[in-house]
JSON list of C-alpha atoms in Angstrom, two decimals:
[
{"chain": "A", "resi": 1, "resn": "MET", "atom": "CA", "xyz": [0.06, 0.02, -0.21]},
{"chain": "A", "resi": 2, "resn": "HIS", "atom": "CA", "xyz": [1.39, 3.67, -0.90]},
{"chain": "A", "resi": 3, "resn": "LYS", "atom": "CA", "xyz": [1.86, 6.39, 1.82]},
{"chain": "A", "resi": 4, "resn": "PHE", "atom": "CA", "xyz": [-0.18, 8.87, -0.27]},
{"chain": "A", "resi": 5, "resn": "LEU", "atom": "CA", "xyz": [1.74, 12.78, 1.39]},
{"chain": "A", "resi": 6, "resn": "PHE", "atom": "CA", "xyz": [-1.05, 15.63, 1.46]},
{"chain": "A", "resi": 7, "resn": "SER", "atom": "CA", "xyz": [1.85, 17.63, 1.28]},
{"chain": "A", "resi": 8, "resn": "GLU", "atom": "CA", "xyz": [3.05, 16.65, -1.69]},
{"chain": "A", "resi": 9, "resn": "LEU", "atom": "CA", "xyz": [-0.66, 16.30, -3.05]},
{"chain": "A", "resi": 10, "resn": "GLU", "atom": "CA", "xyz": [-2.04, 20.09, -1.75]},
{"chain": "A", "resi": 11, "resn": "ASP", "atom": "CA", "xyz": [0.13, 22.04, -4.60]},
{"chain": "A", "resi": 12, "resn": "THR", "atom": "CA", "xyz": [-0.22, 19.80, -6.75]},
{"chain": "A", "resi": 13, "resn": "PRO", "atom": "CA", "xyz": [-2.77, 18.55, -10.17]},
{"chain": "A", "resi": 14, "resn": "THR", "atom": "CA", "xyz": [-2.80, 15.28, -10.17]},
{"chain": "A", "resi": 15, "resn": "VAL", "atom": "CA", "xyz": [-4.97, 13.38, -11.81]},
{"chain": "A", "resi": 16, "resn": "ILE", "atom": "CA", "xyz": [-7.16, 10.49, -9.62]},
{"chain": "A", "resi": 17, "resn": "ASP", "atom": "CA", "xyz": [-8.30, 7.20, -11.23]},
{"chain": "A", "resi": 18, "resn": "TYR", "atom": "CA", "xyz": [-10.61, 6.46, -7.91]},
{"chain": "A", "resi": 19, "resn": "LEU", "atom": "CA", "xyz": [-11.20, 8.12, -4.69]},
{"chain": "A", "resi": 20, "resn": "GLU", "atom": "CA", "xyz": [-12.07, 7.24, -1.25]},
{"chain": "A", "resi": 21, "resn": "VAL", "atom": "CA", "xyz": [-13.92, 9.15, 1.63]},
{"chain": "A", "resi": 22, "resn": "GLN", "atom": "CA", "xyz": [-13.80, 6.08, 4.19]},
{"chain": "A", "resi": 23, "resn": "SER", "atom": "CA", "xyz": [-16.56, 8.32, 6.83]},
{"chain": "A", "resi": 24, "resn": "TYR", "atom": "CA", "xyz": [-16.10, 7.43, 10.79]},
{"chain": "A", "resi": 25, "resn": "GLU", "atom": "CA", "xyz": [-18.59, 7.99, 13.15]},
{"chain": "A", "resi": 26, "resn": "MET", "atom": "CA", "xyz": [-19.95, 12.10, 13.38]},
{"chain": "A", "resi": 27, "resn": "ASN", "atom": "CA", "xyz": [-17.55, 14.61, 12.00]},
{"chain": "A", "resi": 28, "resn": "VAL", "atom": "CA", "xyz": [-14.05, 11.91, 10.82]},
{"chain": "A", "resi": 29, "resn": "TYR", "atom": "CA", "xyz": [-13.35, 10.96, 7.20]},
{"chain": "A", "resi": 30, "resn": "LEU", "atom": "CA", "xyz": [-10.19, 9.68, 6.04]},
{"chain": "A", "resi": 31, "resn": "VAL", "atom": "CA", "xyz": [-10.10, 9.32, 2.10]},
{"chain": "A", "resi": 32, "resn": "TYR", "atom": "CA", "xyz": [-8.46, 6.15, 0.17]},
{"chain": "A", "resi": 33, "resn": "LEU", "atom": "CA", "xyz": [-6.86, 6.83, -3.99]},
{"chain": "A", "resi": 34, "resn": "THR", "atom": "CA", "xyz": [-6.49, 5.48, -6.75]},
{"chain": "A", "resi": 35, "resn": "VAL", "atom": "CA", "xyz": [-3.47, 7.25, -8.87]},
{"chain": "A", "resi": 36, "resn": "LYS", "atom": "CA", "xyz": [-2.06, 5.14, -11.72]},
{"chain": "A", "resi": 37, "resn": "ASP", "atom": "CA", "xyz": [-0.68, 1.67, -10.28]},
{"chain": "A", "resi": 38, "resn": "ARG", "atom": "CA", "xyz": [-0.56, 3.45, -6.79]},
{"chain": "A", "resi": 39, "resn": "SER", "atom": "CA", "xyz": [-3.17, 3.05, -3.97]},
{"chain": "A", "resi": 40, "resn": "GLY", "atom": "CA", "xyz": [-2.91, 4.06, -0.84]},
{"chain": "A", "resi": 41, "resn": "MET", "atom": "CA", "xyz": [-4.48, 6.67, 2.04]},
{"chain": "A", "resi": 42, "resn": "VAL", "atom": "CA", "xyz": [-3.60, 9.66, 2.35]},
{"chain": "A", "resi": 43, "resn": "TYR", "atom": "CA", "xyz": [-1.08, 10.94, 5.93]},
{"chain": "A", "resi": 44, "resn": "ASP", "atom": "CA", "xyz": [-0.41, 14.38, 6.86]},
{"chain": "A", "resi": 45, "resn": "LYS", "atom": "CA", "xyz": [2.95, 15.98, 7.82]},
{"chain": "A", "resi": 46, "resn": "LYS", "atom": "CA", "xyz": [3.37, 13.54, 11.46]},
{"chain": "A", "resi": 47, "resn": "GLY", "atom": "CA", "xyz": [3.34, 10.00, 8.97]},
{"chain": "A", "resi": 48, "resn": "LYS", "atom": "CA", "xyz": [-0.52, 9.26, 10.77]},
{"chain": "A", "resi": 49, "resn": "PRO", "atom": "CA", "xyz": [-3.61, 9.11, 8.23]},
{"chain": "A", "resi": 50, "resn": "MET", "atom": "CA", "xyz": [-5.07, 12.67, 7.25]},
{"chain": "A", "resi": 51, "resn": "ARG", "atom": "CA", "xyz": [-8.21, 13.38, 8.84]},
{"chain": "A", "resi": 52, "resn": "PHE", "atom": "CA", "xyz": [-10.63, 15.73, 7.22]},
{"chain": "A", "resi": 53, "resn": "PHE", "atom": "CA", "xyz": [-14.14, 16.43, 9.49]},
{"chain": "A", "resi": 54, "resn": "SER", "atom": "CA", "xyz": [-16.16, 17.86, 7.21]},
{"chain": "A", "resi": 55, "resn": "THR", "atom": "CA", "xyz": [-17.06, 16.81, 3.19]},
{"chain": "A", "resi": 56, "resn": "GLY", "atom": "CA", "xyz": [-16.61, 20.10, 2.22]},
{"chain": "A", "resi": 57, "resn": "HIS", "atom": "CA", "xyz": [-12.81, 20.11, 3.30]},
{"chain": "A", "resi": 58, "resn": "ILE", "atom": "CA", "xyz": [-12.27, 17.10, 1.41]},
{"chain": "A", "resi": 59, "resn": "ARG", "atom": "CA", "xyz": [-13.95, 18.45, -1.86]},
{"chain": "A", "resi": 60, "resn": "GLU", "atom": "CA", "xyz": [-11.84, 21.63, -1.22]},
{"chain": "A", "resi": 61, "resn": "ALA", "atom": "CA", "xyz": [-9.30, 20.30, -0.30]},
{"chain": "A", "resi": 62, "resn": "PHE", "atom": "CA", "xyz": [-8.18, 18.11, -4.11]},
{"chain": "A", "resi": 63, "resn": "ALA", "atom": "CA", "xyz": [-11.06, 20.60, -6.01]},
{"chain": "A", "resi": 64, "resn": "HIS", "atom": "CA", "xyz": [-7.52, 20.99, -8.20]},
{"chain": "A", "resi": 65, "resn": "CYS", "atom": "CA", "xyz": [-7.41, 17.44, -9.28]},
{"chain": "A", "resi": 66, "resn": "SER", "atom": "CA", "xyz": [-9.12, 15.89, -11.59]},
{"chain": "A", "resi": 67, "resn": "VAL", "atom": "CA", "xyz": [-10.38, 12.66, -10.05]},
{"chain": "A", "resi": 68, "resn": "ALA", "atom": "CA", "xyz": [-12.30, 9.90, -11.45]},
{"chain": "A", "resi": 69, "resn": "LYS", "atom": "CA", "xyz": [-14.31, 8.21, -9.77]},
{"chain": "A", "resi": 70, "resn": "SER", "atom": "CA", "xyz": [-15.08, 9.18, -6.02]},
{"chain": "A", "resi": 71, "resn": "VAL", "atom": "CA", "xyz": [-17.16, 7.54, -4.12]},
{"chain": "A", "resi": 72, "resn": "MET", "atom": "CA", "xyz": [-18.13, 7.13, 0.18]},
{"chain": "A", "resi": 73, "resn": "LYS", "atom": "CA", "xyz": [-18.63, 4.25, 2.75]},
{"chain": "A", "resi": 74, "resn": "HIS", "atom": "CA", "xyz": [-19.17, 4.50, 6.12]},
{"chain": "A", "resi": 75, "resn": "ASP", "atom": "CA", "xyz": [-18.69, 2.52, 8.62]},
{"chain": "A", "resi": 76, "resn": "THR", "atom": "CA", "xyz": [-19.90, 2.94, 12.87]},
{"chain": "A", "resi": 77, "resn": "PRO", "atom": "CA", "xyz": [-18.53, 0.46, 15.39]},
{"chain": "A", "resi": 78, "resn": "TYR", "atom": "CA", "xyz": [-21.57, 1.41, 17.38]},
{"chain": "A", "resi": 79, "resn": "ASP", "atom": "CA", "xyz": [-24.16, -1.57, 15.41]},
{"chain": "A", "resi": 80, "resn": "GLU", "atom": "CA", "xyz": [-23.59, -4.40, 17.27]},
{"chain": "A", "resi": 81, "resn": "MET", "atom": "CA", "xyz": [-23.95, -1.84, 20.76]},
{"chain": "A", "resi": 82, "resn": "ILE", "atom": "CA", "xyz": [-27.50, -0.43, 19.43]},
{"chain": "A", "resi": 83, "resn": "GLY", "atom": "CA", "xyz": [-28.88, -3.88, 18.67]},
{"chain": "A", "resi": 84, "resn": "ASN", "atom": "CA", "xyz": [-28.18, -3.53, 14.64]},
{"chain": "A", "resi": 85, "resn": "PRO", "atom": "CA", "xyz": [-27.29, -6.91, 13.30]},
{"chain": "A", "resi": 86, "resn": "PRO", "atom": "CA", "xyz": [-23.20, -7.58, 12.75]},
{"chain": "A", "resi": 87, "resn": "LYS", "atom": "CA", "xyz": [-21.88, -5.33, 9.87]},
{"chain": "A", "resi": 88, "resn": "SER", "atom": "CA", "xyz": [-21.51, -8.01, 6.21]},
{"chain": "A", "resi": 89, "resn": "ALA", "atom": "CA", "xyz": [-17.95, -8.34, 5.43]},
{"chain": "A", "resi": 90, "resn": "GLU", "atom": "CA", "xyz": [-18.57, -5.78, 2.50]},
{"chain": "A", "resi": 91, "resn": "GLN", "atom": "CA", "xyz": [-18.98, -2.21, 3.00]},
{"chain": "A", "resi": 92, "resn": "MET", "atom": "CA", "xyz": [-22.10, -0.33, 0.46]},
{"chain": "A", "resi": 93, "resn": "ALA", "atom": "CA", "xyz": [-20.47, 2.34, -1.59]},
{"chain": "A", "resi": 94, "resn": "LEU", "atom": "CA", "xyz": [-22.53, 5.47, -2.57]},
{"chain": "A", "resi": 95, "resn": "PRO", "atom": "CA", "xyz": [-21.10, 7.87, -4.70]},
{"chain": "A", "resi": 96, "resn": "PHE", "atom": "CA", "xyz": [-19.57, 10.94, -4.14]},
{"chain": "A", "resi": 97, "resn": "SER", "atom": "CA", "xyz": [-20.07, 14.38, -5.99]},
{"chain": "A", "resi": 98, "resn": "MET", "atom": "CA", "xyz": [-16.63, 16.42, -5.93]},
{"chain": "A", "resi": 99, "resn": "ASP", "atom": "CA", "xyz": [-18.45, 19.05, -7.63]},
{"chain": "A", "resi": 100, "resn": "LEU", "atom": "CA", "xyz": [-17.64, 22.86, -6.00]},
{"chain": "A", "resi": 101, "resn": "PRO", "atom": "CA", "xyz": [-19.79, 24.31, -4.86]},
{"chain": "A", "resi": 102, "resn": "TYR", "atom": "CA", "xyz": [-21.52, 21.64, -3.14]}
]
């Protein structure tokens, strides 16, 4: 898995083949990318997965890039705690628009 450093992406127009927003809890989002033959998470300057705090933050951060396909996957650790059935092995990917203004 490749480590995409946000500092290298933020000012460089990049063609992104696939952008996956991984939604956790209320307002924590991580981003997984595929660029050419490399796939992996976006990391911050400290080498930790880059946290985004809104979908607008993600759209603005990648506005200068050309994104072929973007989706959102939602994960919650609380299903079993609130009586929901166990999660399926496959997460559902919903379309995610990268268009501004949102």
